[in-house]
C-alpha atoms as one frame of an Amber mdcrd trajectory, in Angstrom:
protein
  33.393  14.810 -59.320  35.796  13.963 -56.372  37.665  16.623 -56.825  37.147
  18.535 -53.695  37.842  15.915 -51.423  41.605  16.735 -52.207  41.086  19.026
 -49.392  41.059  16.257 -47.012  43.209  14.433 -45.201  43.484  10.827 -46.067
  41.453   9.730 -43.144  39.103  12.238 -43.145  38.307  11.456 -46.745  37.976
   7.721 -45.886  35.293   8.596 -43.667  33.477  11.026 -45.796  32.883   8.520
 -48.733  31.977   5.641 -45.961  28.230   6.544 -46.698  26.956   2.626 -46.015
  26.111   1.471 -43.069  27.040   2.716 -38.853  30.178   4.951 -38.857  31.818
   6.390 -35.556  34.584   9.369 -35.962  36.811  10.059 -33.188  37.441  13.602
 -33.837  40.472  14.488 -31.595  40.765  18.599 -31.056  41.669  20.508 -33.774
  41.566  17.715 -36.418  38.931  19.193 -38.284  35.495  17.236 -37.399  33.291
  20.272 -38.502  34.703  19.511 -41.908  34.481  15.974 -41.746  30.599  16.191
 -41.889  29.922  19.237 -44.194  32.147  17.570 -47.192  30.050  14.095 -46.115
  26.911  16.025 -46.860  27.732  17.410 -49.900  29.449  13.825 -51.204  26.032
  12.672 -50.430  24.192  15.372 -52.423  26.912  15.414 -54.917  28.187  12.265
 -55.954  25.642   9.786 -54.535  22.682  11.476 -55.684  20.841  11.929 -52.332
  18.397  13.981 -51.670  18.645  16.597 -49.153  15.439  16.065 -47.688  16.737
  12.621 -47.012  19.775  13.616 -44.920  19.419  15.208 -41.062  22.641  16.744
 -39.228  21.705  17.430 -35.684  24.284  20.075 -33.969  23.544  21.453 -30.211
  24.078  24.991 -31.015  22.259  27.378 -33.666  25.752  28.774 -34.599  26.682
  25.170 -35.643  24.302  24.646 -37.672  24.261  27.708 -39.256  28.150  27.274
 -39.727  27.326  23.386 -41.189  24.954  25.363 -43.787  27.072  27.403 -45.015
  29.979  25.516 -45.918  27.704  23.461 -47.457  26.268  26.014 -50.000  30.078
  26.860 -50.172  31.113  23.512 -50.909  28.046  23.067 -53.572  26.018  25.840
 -55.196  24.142  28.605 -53.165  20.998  26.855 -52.428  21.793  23.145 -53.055
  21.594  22.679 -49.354  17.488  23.627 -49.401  15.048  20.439 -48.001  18.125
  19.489 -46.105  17.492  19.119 -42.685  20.243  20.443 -40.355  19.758  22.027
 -37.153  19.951  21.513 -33.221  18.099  18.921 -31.294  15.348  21.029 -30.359
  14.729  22.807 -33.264  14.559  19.690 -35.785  12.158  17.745 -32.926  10.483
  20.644 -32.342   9.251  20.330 -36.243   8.820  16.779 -36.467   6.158  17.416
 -32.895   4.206  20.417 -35.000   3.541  17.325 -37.691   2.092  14.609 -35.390
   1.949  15.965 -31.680  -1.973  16.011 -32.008  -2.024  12.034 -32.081  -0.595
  12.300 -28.309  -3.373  14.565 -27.297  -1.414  18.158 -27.911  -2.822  20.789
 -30.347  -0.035  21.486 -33.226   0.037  25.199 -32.390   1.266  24.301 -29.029
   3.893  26.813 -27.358   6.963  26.221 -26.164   7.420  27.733 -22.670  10.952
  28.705 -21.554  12.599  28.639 -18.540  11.140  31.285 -16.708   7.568  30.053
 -18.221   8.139  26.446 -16.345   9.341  28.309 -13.373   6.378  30.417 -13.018
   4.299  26.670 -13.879   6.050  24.864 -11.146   5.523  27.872  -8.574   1.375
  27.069  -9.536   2.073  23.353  -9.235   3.708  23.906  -5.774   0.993  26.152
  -4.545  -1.504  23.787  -5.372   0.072  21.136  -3.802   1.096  23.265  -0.617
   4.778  22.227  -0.890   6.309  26.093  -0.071   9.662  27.331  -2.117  10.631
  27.939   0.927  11.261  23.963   2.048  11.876  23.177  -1.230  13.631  26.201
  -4.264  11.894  26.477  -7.349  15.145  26.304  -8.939  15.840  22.933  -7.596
  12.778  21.496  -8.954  13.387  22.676 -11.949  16.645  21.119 -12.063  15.555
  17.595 -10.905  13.025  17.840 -13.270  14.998  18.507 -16.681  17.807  15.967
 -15.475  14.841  13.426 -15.158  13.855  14.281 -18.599  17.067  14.361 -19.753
  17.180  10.804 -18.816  13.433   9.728 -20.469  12.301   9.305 -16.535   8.861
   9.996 -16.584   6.909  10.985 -13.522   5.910   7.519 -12.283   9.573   6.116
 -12.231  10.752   9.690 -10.527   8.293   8.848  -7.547   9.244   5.360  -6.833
  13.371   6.036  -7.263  12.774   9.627  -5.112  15.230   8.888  -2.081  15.604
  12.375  -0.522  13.268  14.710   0.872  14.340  17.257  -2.357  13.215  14.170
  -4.681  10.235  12.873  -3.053   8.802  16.746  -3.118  10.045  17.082  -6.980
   8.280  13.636  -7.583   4.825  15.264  -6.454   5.572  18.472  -8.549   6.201
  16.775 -11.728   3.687  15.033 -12.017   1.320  17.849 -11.502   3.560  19.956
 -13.771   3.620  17.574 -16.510  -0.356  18.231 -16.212  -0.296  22.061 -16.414
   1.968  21.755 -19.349  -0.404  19.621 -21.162  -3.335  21.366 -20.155  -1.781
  24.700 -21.523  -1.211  23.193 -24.635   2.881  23.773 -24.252   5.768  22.289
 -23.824   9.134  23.059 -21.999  12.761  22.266 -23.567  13.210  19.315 -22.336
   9.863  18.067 -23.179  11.028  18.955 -27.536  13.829  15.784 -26.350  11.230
  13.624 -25.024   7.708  13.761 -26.606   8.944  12.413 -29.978  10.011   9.061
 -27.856   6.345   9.093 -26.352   5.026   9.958 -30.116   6.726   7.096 -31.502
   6.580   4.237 -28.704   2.205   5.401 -29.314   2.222   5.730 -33.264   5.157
   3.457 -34.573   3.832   4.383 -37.880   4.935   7.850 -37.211   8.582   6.714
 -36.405   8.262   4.229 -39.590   7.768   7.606 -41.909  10.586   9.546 -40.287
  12.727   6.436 -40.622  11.802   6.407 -44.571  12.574   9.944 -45.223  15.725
  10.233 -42.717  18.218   7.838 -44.821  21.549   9.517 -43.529  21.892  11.108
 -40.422  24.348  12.710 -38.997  25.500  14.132 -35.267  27.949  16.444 -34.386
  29.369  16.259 -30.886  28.476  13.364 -29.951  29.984  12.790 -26.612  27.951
  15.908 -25.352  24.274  13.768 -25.850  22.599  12.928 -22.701  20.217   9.915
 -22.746  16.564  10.973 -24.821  18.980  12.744 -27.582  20.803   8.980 -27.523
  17.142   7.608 -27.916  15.209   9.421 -30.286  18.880   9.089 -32.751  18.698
   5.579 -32.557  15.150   5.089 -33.395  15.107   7.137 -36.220  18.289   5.676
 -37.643  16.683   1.836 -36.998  16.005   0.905 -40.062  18.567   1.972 -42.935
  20.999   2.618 -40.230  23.240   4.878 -42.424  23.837   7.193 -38.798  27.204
   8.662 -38.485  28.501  10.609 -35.492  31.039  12.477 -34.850  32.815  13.610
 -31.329  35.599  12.934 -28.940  35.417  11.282 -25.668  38.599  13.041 -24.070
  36.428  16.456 -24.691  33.287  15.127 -22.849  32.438  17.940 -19.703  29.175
  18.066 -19.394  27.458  15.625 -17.372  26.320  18.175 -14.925  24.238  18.771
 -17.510  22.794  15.548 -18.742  25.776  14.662 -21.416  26.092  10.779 -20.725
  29.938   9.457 -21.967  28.572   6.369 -22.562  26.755   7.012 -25.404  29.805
   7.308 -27.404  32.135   4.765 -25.384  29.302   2.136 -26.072  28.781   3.102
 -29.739  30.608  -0.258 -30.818  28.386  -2.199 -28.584  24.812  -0.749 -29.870
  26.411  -0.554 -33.544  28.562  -4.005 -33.908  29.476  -3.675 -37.910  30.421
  -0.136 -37.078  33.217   1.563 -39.017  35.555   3.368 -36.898  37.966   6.496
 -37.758  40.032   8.527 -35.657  40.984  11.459 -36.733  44.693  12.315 -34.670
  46.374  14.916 -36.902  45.772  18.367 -35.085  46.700  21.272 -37.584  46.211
  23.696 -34.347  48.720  23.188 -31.605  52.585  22.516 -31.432  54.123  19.109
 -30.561  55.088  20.234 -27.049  50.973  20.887 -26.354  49.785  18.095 -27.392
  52.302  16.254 -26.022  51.228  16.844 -22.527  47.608  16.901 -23.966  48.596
  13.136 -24.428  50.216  12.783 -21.553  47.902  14.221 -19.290  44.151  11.904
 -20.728  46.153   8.979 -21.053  45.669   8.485 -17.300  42.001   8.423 -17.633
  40.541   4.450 -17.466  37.423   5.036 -19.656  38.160   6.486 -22.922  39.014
   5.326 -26.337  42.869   4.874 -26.974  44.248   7.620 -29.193  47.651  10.203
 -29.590  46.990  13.764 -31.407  49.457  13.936 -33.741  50.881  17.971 -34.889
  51.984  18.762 -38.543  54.164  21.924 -37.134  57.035  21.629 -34.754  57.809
  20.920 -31.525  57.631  24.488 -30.372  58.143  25.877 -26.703  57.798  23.803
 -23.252  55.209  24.828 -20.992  55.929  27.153 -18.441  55.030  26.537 -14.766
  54.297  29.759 -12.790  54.546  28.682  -8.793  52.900  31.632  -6.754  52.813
  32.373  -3.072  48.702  33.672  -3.450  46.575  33.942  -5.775  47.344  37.273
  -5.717  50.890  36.951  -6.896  49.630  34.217  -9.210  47.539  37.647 -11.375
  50.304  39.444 -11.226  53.119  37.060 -13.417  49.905  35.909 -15.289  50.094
  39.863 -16.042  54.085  40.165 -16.510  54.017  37.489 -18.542  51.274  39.451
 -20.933  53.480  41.945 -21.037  56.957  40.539 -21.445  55.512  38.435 -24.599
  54.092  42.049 -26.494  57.278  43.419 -25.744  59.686  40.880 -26.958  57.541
  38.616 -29.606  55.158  41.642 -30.226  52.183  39.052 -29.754  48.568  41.065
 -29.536  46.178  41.444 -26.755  43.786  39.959 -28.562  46.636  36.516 -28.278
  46.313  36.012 -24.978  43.279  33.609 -22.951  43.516  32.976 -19.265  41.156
  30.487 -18.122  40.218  29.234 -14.327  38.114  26.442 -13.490  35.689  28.580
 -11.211  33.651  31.781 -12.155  34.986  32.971  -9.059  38.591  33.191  -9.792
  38.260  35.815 -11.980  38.176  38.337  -9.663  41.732  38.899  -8.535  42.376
  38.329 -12.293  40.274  41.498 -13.241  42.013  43.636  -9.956  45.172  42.944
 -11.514  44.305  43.429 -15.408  42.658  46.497 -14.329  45.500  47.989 -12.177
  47.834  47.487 -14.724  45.629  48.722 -17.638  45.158  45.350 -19.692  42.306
  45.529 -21.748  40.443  42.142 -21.276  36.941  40.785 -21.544  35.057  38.115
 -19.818  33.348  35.733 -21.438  30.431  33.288 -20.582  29.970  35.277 -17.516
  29.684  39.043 -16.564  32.679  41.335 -14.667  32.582  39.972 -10.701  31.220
  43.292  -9.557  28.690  43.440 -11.750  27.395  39.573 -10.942  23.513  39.948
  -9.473  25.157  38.256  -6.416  28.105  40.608  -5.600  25.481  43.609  -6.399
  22.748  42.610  -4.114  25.486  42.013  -0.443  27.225  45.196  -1.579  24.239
  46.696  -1.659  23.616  45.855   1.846  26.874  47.346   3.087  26.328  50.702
   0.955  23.308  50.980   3.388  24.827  49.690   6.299  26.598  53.322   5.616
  24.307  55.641   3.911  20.902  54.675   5.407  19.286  57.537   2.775  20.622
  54.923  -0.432  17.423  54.364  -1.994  18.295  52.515  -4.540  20.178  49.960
  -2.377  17.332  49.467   0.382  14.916  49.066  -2.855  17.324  45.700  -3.830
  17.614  44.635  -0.250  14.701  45.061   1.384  13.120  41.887  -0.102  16.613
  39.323  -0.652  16.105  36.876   0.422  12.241  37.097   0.250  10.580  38.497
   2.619   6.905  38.695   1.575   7.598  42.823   0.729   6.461  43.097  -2.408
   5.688  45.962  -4.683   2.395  46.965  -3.177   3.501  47.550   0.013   6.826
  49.803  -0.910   4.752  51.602  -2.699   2.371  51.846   0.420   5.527  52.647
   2.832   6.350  55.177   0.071   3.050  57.203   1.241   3.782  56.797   4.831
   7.334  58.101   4.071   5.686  61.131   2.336   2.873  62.456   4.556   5.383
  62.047   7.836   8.392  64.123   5.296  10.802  61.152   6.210  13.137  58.643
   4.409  11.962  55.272   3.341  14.164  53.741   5.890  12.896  55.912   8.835
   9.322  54.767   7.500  10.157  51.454   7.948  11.404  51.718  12.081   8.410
  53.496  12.258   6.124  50.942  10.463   4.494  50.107  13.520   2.627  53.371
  13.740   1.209  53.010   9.650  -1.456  51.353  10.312  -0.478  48.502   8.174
  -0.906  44.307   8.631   1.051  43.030  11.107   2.593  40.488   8.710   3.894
  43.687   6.574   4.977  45.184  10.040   6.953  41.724  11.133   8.651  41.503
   7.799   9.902  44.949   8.451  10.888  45.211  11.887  12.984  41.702  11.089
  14.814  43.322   7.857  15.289  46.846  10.089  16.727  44.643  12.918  19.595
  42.850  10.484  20.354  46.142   9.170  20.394  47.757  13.291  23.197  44.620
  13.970  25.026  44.956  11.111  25.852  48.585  11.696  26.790  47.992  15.144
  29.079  44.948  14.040  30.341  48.023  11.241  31.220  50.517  14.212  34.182
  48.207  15.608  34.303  45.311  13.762  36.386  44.652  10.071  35.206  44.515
   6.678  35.550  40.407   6.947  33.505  40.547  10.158  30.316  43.054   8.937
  30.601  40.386   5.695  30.312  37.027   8.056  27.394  38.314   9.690  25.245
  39.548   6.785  25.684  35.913   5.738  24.832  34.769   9.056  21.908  36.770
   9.808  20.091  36.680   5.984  21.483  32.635   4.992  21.727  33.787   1.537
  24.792  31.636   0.867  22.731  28.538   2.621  20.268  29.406   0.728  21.980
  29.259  -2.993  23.976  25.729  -1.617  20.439  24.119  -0.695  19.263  25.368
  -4.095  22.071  23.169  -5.387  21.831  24.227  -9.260  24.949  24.475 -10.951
  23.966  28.266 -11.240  23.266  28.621  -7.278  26.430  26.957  -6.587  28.202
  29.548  -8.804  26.742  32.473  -6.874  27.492  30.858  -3.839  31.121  30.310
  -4.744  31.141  33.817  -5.803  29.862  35.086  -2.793  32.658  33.142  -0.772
  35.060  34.971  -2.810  33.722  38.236  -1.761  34.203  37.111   1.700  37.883
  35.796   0.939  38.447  39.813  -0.611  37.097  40.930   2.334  39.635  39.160
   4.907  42.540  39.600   2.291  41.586  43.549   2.553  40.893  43.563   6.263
  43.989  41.337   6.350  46.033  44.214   4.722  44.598  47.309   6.260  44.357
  46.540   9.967  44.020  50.233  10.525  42.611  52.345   7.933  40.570  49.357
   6.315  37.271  51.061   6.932  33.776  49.699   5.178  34.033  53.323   3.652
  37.426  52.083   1.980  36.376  48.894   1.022  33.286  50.001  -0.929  35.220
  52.696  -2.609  37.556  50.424  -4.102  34.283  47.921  -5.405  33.343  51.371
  -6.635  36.137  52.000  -9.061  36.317  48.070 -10.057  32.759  48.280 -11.175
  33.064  51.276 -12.851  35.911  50.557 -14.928  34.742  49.515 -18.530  35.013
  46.733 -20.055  33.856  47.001 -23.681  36.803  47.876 -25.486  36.942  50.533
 -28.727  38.452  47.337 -30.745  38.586  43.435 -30.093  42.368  43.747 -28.965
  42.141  42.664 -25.251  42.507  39.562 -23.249  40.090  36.878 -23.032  39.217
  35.513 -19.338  36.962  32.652 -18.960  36.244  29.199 -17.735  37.653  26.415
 -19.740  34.006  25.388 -19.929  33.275  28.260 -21.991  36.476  28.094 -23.567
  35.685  24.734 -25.634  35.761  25.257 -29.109  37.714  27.924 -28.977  41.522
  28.325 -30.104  44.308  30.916 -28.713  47.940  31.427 -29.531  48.777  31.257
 -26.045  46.708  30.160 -23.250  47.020  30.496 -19.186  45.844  27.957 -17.230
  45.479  29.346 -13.766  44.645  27.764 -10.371  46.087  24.245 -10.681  45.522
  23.354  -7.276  44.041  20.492  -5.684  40.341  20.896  -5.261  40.281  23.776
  -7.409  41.225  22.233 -10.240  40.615  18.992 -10.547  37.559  20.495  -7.970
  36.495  18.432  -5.126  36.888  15.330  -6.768  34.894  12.407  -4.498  34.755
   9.695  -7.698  36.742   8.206  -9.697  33.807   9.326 -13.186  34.289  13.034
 -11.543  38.409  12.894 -11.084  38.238  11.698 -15.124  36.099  14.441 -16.065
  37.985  16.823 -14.300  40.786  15.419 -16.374  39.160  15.922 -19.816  38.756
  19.495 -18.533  41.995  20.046 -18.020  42.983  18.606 -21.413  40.268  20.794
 -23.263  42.042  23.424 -21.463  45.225  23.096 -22.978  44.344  21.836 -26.233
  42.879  25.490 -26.821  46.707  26.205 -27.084  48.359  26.942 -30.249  51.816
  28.222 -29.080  52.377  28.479 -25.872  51.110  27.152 -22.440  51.653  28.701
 -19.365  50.324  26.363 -16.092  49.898  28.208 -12.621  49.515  27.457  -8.856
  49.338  29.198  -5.627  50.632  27.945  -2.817  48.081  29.746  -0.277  44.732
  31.079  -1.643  41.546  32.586   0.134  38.766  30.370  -0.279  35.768  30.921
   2.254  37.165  33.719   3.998  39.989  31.772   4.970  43.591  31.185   3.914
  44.861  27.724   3.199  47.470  26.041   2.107  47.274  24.637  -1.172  48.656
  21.368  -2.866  50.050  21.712  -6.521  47.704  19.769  -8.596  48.372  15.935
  -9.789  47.430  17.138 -13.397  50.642  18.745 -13.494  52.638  16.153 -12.261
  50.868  13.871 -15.434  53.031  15.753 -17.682  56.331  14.755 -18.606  58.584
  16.595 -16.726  60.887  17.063 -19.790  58.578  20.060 -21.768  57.772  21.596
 -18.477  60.580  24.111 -17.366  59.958  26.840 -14.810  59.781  30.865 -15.408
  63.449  31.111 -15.099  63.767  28.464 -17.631  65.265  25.826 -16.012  63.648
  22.424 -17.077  61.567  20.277 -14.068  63.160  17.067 -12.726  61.202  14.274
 -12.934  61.092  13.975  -9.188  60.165  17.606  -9.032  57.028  17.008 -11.967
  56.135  14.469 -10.260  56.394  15.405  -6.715  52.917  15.359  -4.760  53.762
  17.721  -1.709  52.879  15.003   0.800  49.293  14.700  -0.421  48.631  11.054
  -0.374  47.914  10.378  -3.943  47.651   7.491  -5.595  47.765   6.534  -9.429
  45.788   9.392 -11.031  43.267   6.759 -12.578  42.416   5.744  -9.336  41.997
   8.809  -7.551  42.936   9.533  -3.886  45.033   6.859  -1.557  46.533   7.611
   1.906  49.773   6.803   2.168  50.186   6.599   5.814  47.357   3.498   6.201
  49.934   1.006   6.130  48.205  -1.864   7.878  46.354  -4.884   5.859  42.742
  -3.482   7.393  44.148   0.139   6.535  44.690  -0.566   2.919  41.746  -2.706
   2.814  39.787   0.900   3.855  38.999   0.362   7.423  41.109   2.510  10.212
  41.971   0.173  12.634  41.301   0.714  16.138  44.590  -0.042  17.575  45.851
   2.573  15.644  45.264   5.645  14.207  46.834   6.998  10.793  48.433  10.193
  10.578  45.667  12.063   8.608  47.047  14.787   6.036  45.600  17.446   3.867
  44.206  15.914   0.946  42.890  13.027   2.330  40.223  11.056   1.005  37.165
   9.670   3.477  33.882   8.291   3.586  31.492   8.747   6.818  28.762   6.452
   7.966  26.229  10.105   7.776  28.147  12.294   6.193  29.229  10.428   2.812
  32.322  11.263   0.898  34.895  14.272   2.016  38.108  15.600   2.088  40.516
  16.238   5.187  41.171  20.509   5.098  43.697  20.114   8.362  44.454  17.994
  11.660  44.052  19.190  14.932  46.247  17.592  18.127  47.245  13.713  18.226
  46.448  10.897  20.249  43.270  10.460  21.694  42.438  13.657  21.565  42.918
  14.192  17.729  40.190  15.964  15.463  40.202  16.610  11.693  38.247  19.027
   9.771  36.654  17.720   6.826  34.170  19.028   3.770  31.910  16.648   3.086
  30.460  16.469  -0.497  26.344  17.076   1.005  27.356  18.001   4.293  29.808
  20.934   4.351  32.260  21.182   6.530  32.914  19.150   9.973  35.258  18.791
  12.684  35.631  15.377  13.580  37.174  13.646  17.209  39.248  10.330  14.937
  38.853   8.301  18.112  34.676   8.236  17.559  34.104   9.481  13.828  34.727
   5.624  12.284  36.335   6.809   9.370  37.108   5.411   5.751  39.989   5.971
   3.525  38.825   6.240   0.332  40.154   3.747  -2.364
């Protein structure tokens, strides 16, 4: 009967027949965790004679559960898996809520509104409370909403722990929202995490019957639950307390999201007769990968202690590529493509070349394209075809051709200008009965007899698009680029959104601004708009979708999780690109995971890049090799001629001012007792370098991007984490080293 656990490991079999009582596996990458809890299942249904119905396996994805099914049904006979319960967080609350919800004062057909649903609800909710979207962006709401919920913070606890103006406003929304929902008879996504807490803290007798019927459960990735998932898990597992979960800390990269570490750091602590396996033999990578792997997470402070483990060899080092741009960095990311189908006859379909921001991909797609590599993005869309990119190119096509329809049509109301369909369709008659363009309509909107709000809205967009073409006549791409920014505040706009999605666009739109000094850089002469456009032209025209599924993969190593490659590229290894403008010591550490997610997608080869100079916000800058590299030992890391690092060279932090990676940053020029304590001293003043960690009185936590002068008169420039970027006189600014 236990035949089929021969398939296991010895570890993983231990674990599978440990069906009594709190169990905890550490499930290292590529050590076979997905298997782990399908053969668990079926030694339940098997040999111990459970029920299905009596056994729940929560996964976050639809594809995991599915995938959990069927190995199942594999593992059994087709069907044996029917009663059991297995499926993702929402969908298995969402079924326990259509049993009871009606005791909390819901109907049980209720709906379940999605995300532009509770957008459109909070719009209502902000009308009625006169709060505009203007002062305060719908998406922002939204977001400190679910990250409230996320956290089982109901409205009444939100309003007395709101500290900023963004929070205070959200406070008074969700409440009101929370309302609407209720009074619609819906609920959102976050509220399928959340109600079952409020169902069974109201009707423990509710909870009581789940507990009864859910004997065994079972959750897959554990490290990814934020706090309500943590909650509702718990209680139902109270009282026969068979719950088993399954995940790995070093993998956790989601907070931004909700995913709270602790939940499986602290599983010991909540659990205290809790069996523990770790599961270290990786059957993916070679001993070189997850050597550094090793290497590289054993400098975070709060994890659980383990070592991956490979049953092949050693294999190759990792290469380091050292660029001069990010430019140059494409282009050996592309030689290298090619020297490893000609001389190891590896596949397209082999290679993955991941970067830690949505906007690096573009240079990466210039250079694929150019040199006709098939490739594919994935999690994202091509960076010309990005809603973002579309909607300022759009501007400068018209900034040109003034008779572009189609373009004024997506620019005349971004950002929002109160021109909505009605009136276009009004200006559209004008247009018609005088026999002129739309445009021409609009300078003339004064004499159409329409509102004067319609006519203020117009004159305002007509008078960006009058300076913009002037800036066009004389001016560079770069400079025609800067003041569309300055004169619409979209990118303001998407940072005081401050969604992880707005932040993307706005990241991406900086990159459009750092193409457009690179080209007007490079073509001081003949670098027309004209020019520029054409060549967005042909880059959004080429296309992507390949005949076959031989081409390159390009992606962020966030949507590269779960996934395995024979060889992987891990491109911008720079500091604040990757680990990205790291402030704290929890965000350096998750950076870390990150990276080591990143190159445990490896099965063969790693190759590890960095520019020395790369265009971020329109500007060029000089750029510090990452300290994730330096983590590794220098003895698997040779360069591309094949000579092997030095330790000093691995090591090496270009005069950045680190300190011990688990600590984060450290200057190493405060040298004084105050200075190392944190405080600058008067008497003196340090000799501020790039890289830099501070803290300011108003300002908060930031970086130093360059020094200006010395003495008295010295300034630095500095991003600040809430506050942009700042030049600061050192004699007045009061600065703090950060520790």
């Amino acid at each position: 009967m236990t035949d089929f656990l021969n398939d296991l490991n010895e570890v993983q079999r231990n674990a599978v027949i440990a069906t009594t009582g709190p169990v905890m596996v550490l499930a290292g990458a590529g050590s076979g965790k997905t298997r782990v809890i399908t053969y668990r299942i079926a030694y339940l249904i098997r040999n111990e004679g459970v029920s299905p119905q009596n056994i729940l396996a929560l996964t976050f994805t639809n594809k995991a559960a599915g995938e959990m099914r069927h190995r199942v049904d594999t593992l059994l006979h087709q069907g044996s898996s029917r009663g059991l319960w297995i499926g993702t967080f929402h969908s298995i609350f969402a079924r326990i809520l259509r049993n009871s919800i009606d005791l909390i004062g819901y109907d049980k057909n209720f709906s379940i509104f999605d995300s532009e649903d509770s957008k459109s609800l909070i719009r209502q909710s902000m009308a009625e409370l006169n709060i505009s979207v203007e002062s305060v962006p719908v998406n922002t709401v939204q977001g400190l909403i679910s990250r409230a919920k996320n956290s089982f913070i109901l409205p009444s606890e939100f309003h007395r722990n709101a500290s900023d103006y963004n929070q205070q406003k959200a406070s008074q929304i969700y409440e009101l929202y929370a309302r609407k929902l209720k009074e619609n008879n819906a609920l959102d996504f976050d509220d399928l995490l959340i109600k079952p807490l409020e169902l069974f803290n109201a009707h423990p007798e509710v909870l009581q019957e789940l507990q009864e019927t859910f004997r065994y459960i079972m959750i897959d990735e554990y490290q990814d639950t934020n706090r309500a998932q943590y909650l509702v898990a718990k209680m139902l597992g109270a009282k026969h307390r068979n719950i088993f979960v399954v995940g790995d800390d070093a993998q956790s990269i989601y907070s931004w999201r909700g995913a709270d570490i602790s939940n499986i750091l602290n599983f010991q602590d909540d659990y205290h007769d809790a069996l523990t396996f770790k599961l270290v033999e990786n059957y993916r990578s070679t001993g070189n990968i997850l050597k550094a792997a090793n290497n590289v997470i054993s400098c975070n402070l709060r994890q659980i202690k383990k070592e991956l483990i490979s049953h092949r060899n050693e294999g190759e080092p990792l290469t380091l590529i050292e660029a001069y741009n990010e430019r140059n960095e494409a282009e050996r990311v592309g030689e290298q493509i090619r020297n490893l189908r000609l001389k190891q006859g590896f596949e397209f379909r082999s290679f993955a070349v991941f970067y830690r921001t949505n906007a690096q991909s573009r240079v990466l797609e210039d250079v694929m394209r150019q040199h006709k590599i098939p490739y594919k993005i994935f999690g994202s869309v091509s960076f010309y075809k990005r809603k973002e990119i579309k909607d300022a190119v759009a501007y400068l096509r018209f900034i040109l051709n003034d008779r572009d329809g189609e373009s004024l049509l997506r620019i005349i109301n971004f950002p929002p200008r109160k021109i909505g369909d009605v009136s276009i369709a009004k200006l559209r008659e004008f247009a018609e009965d005088r026999q002129i363009s739309l445009y021409e309509a609009i300078l003339h909107s004064g004499e159409g007899g329409f509102q004067p709000r319609l006519v203020n809205a117009l004159s305002s967009f007509s008078a960006v698009i009058e300076t913009l073409r002037k800036v066009a006549v004389d001016g560079t791409v770069y400079e025609v680029l800067t003041e569309l920014f300055t004169l619409t505040s979209i990118p303001l706009l998407l940072q005081t959104e401050n969604t992880p999605e707005s932040l993307v666009r706005y990241e991406n739109l900086q990159e459009l601004l750092s193409m457009a000094r690179d080209f007007s850089d490079h073509n001081p002469d003949t670098g027309s708009l004209g020019d520029f456009l054409e060549n967005i032209s042909l880059a959004s025209d080429y296309d992507e979708t390949q005949e076959s599924d031989n081409y390159v993969s390009l992606m962020t190593v966030h949507a590269a999780k779960g996934l395995e490659f024979p060889v992987v590229f891990i491109t911008g290894l720079e500091e604040r690109l990757f680990p990205l403008h790291c402030y704290e010591p929890e965000e350096l550490e998750e950076e870390r995971r990150l990276f080591y997610v990143a190159m445990t997608r490896a099965q063969e080869k790693i190759f590890l890049s960095w520019a020395q100079s790369r265009y971020q916000y329109g500007q060029q800058h000089h750029c510090l090799r990452s300290m994730f590299i330096g983590e590794i030992d220098a003895s698997i890391v040779q360069t591309e001629s094949g000579n092997f690092l030095s330790d000093r060279q691995a090591k090496e932090k270009v005069a950045s001012g680190f300190s011990s990676p688990s600590r984060g940053y450290q200057s190493k020029t405060a040298t004084s007792s105050s200075a190392v304590a944190g405080v600058l001293p008067k008497s003196s003043q340090p000799a501020f370098r790039e890289g830099t960690m501070v803290h300011h009185a108003v300002f908060g936590p930031g970086v130093v991007l360059d020094v200006q002068g010395s003495g008295a008169k010295q300034k630095v420039r500095i991003t600040f984490r809430n506050a942009g970027e700042k030049t600061l006189m050192v004699q007045y600014a009061n600065l703090r080293i950060q520790q």
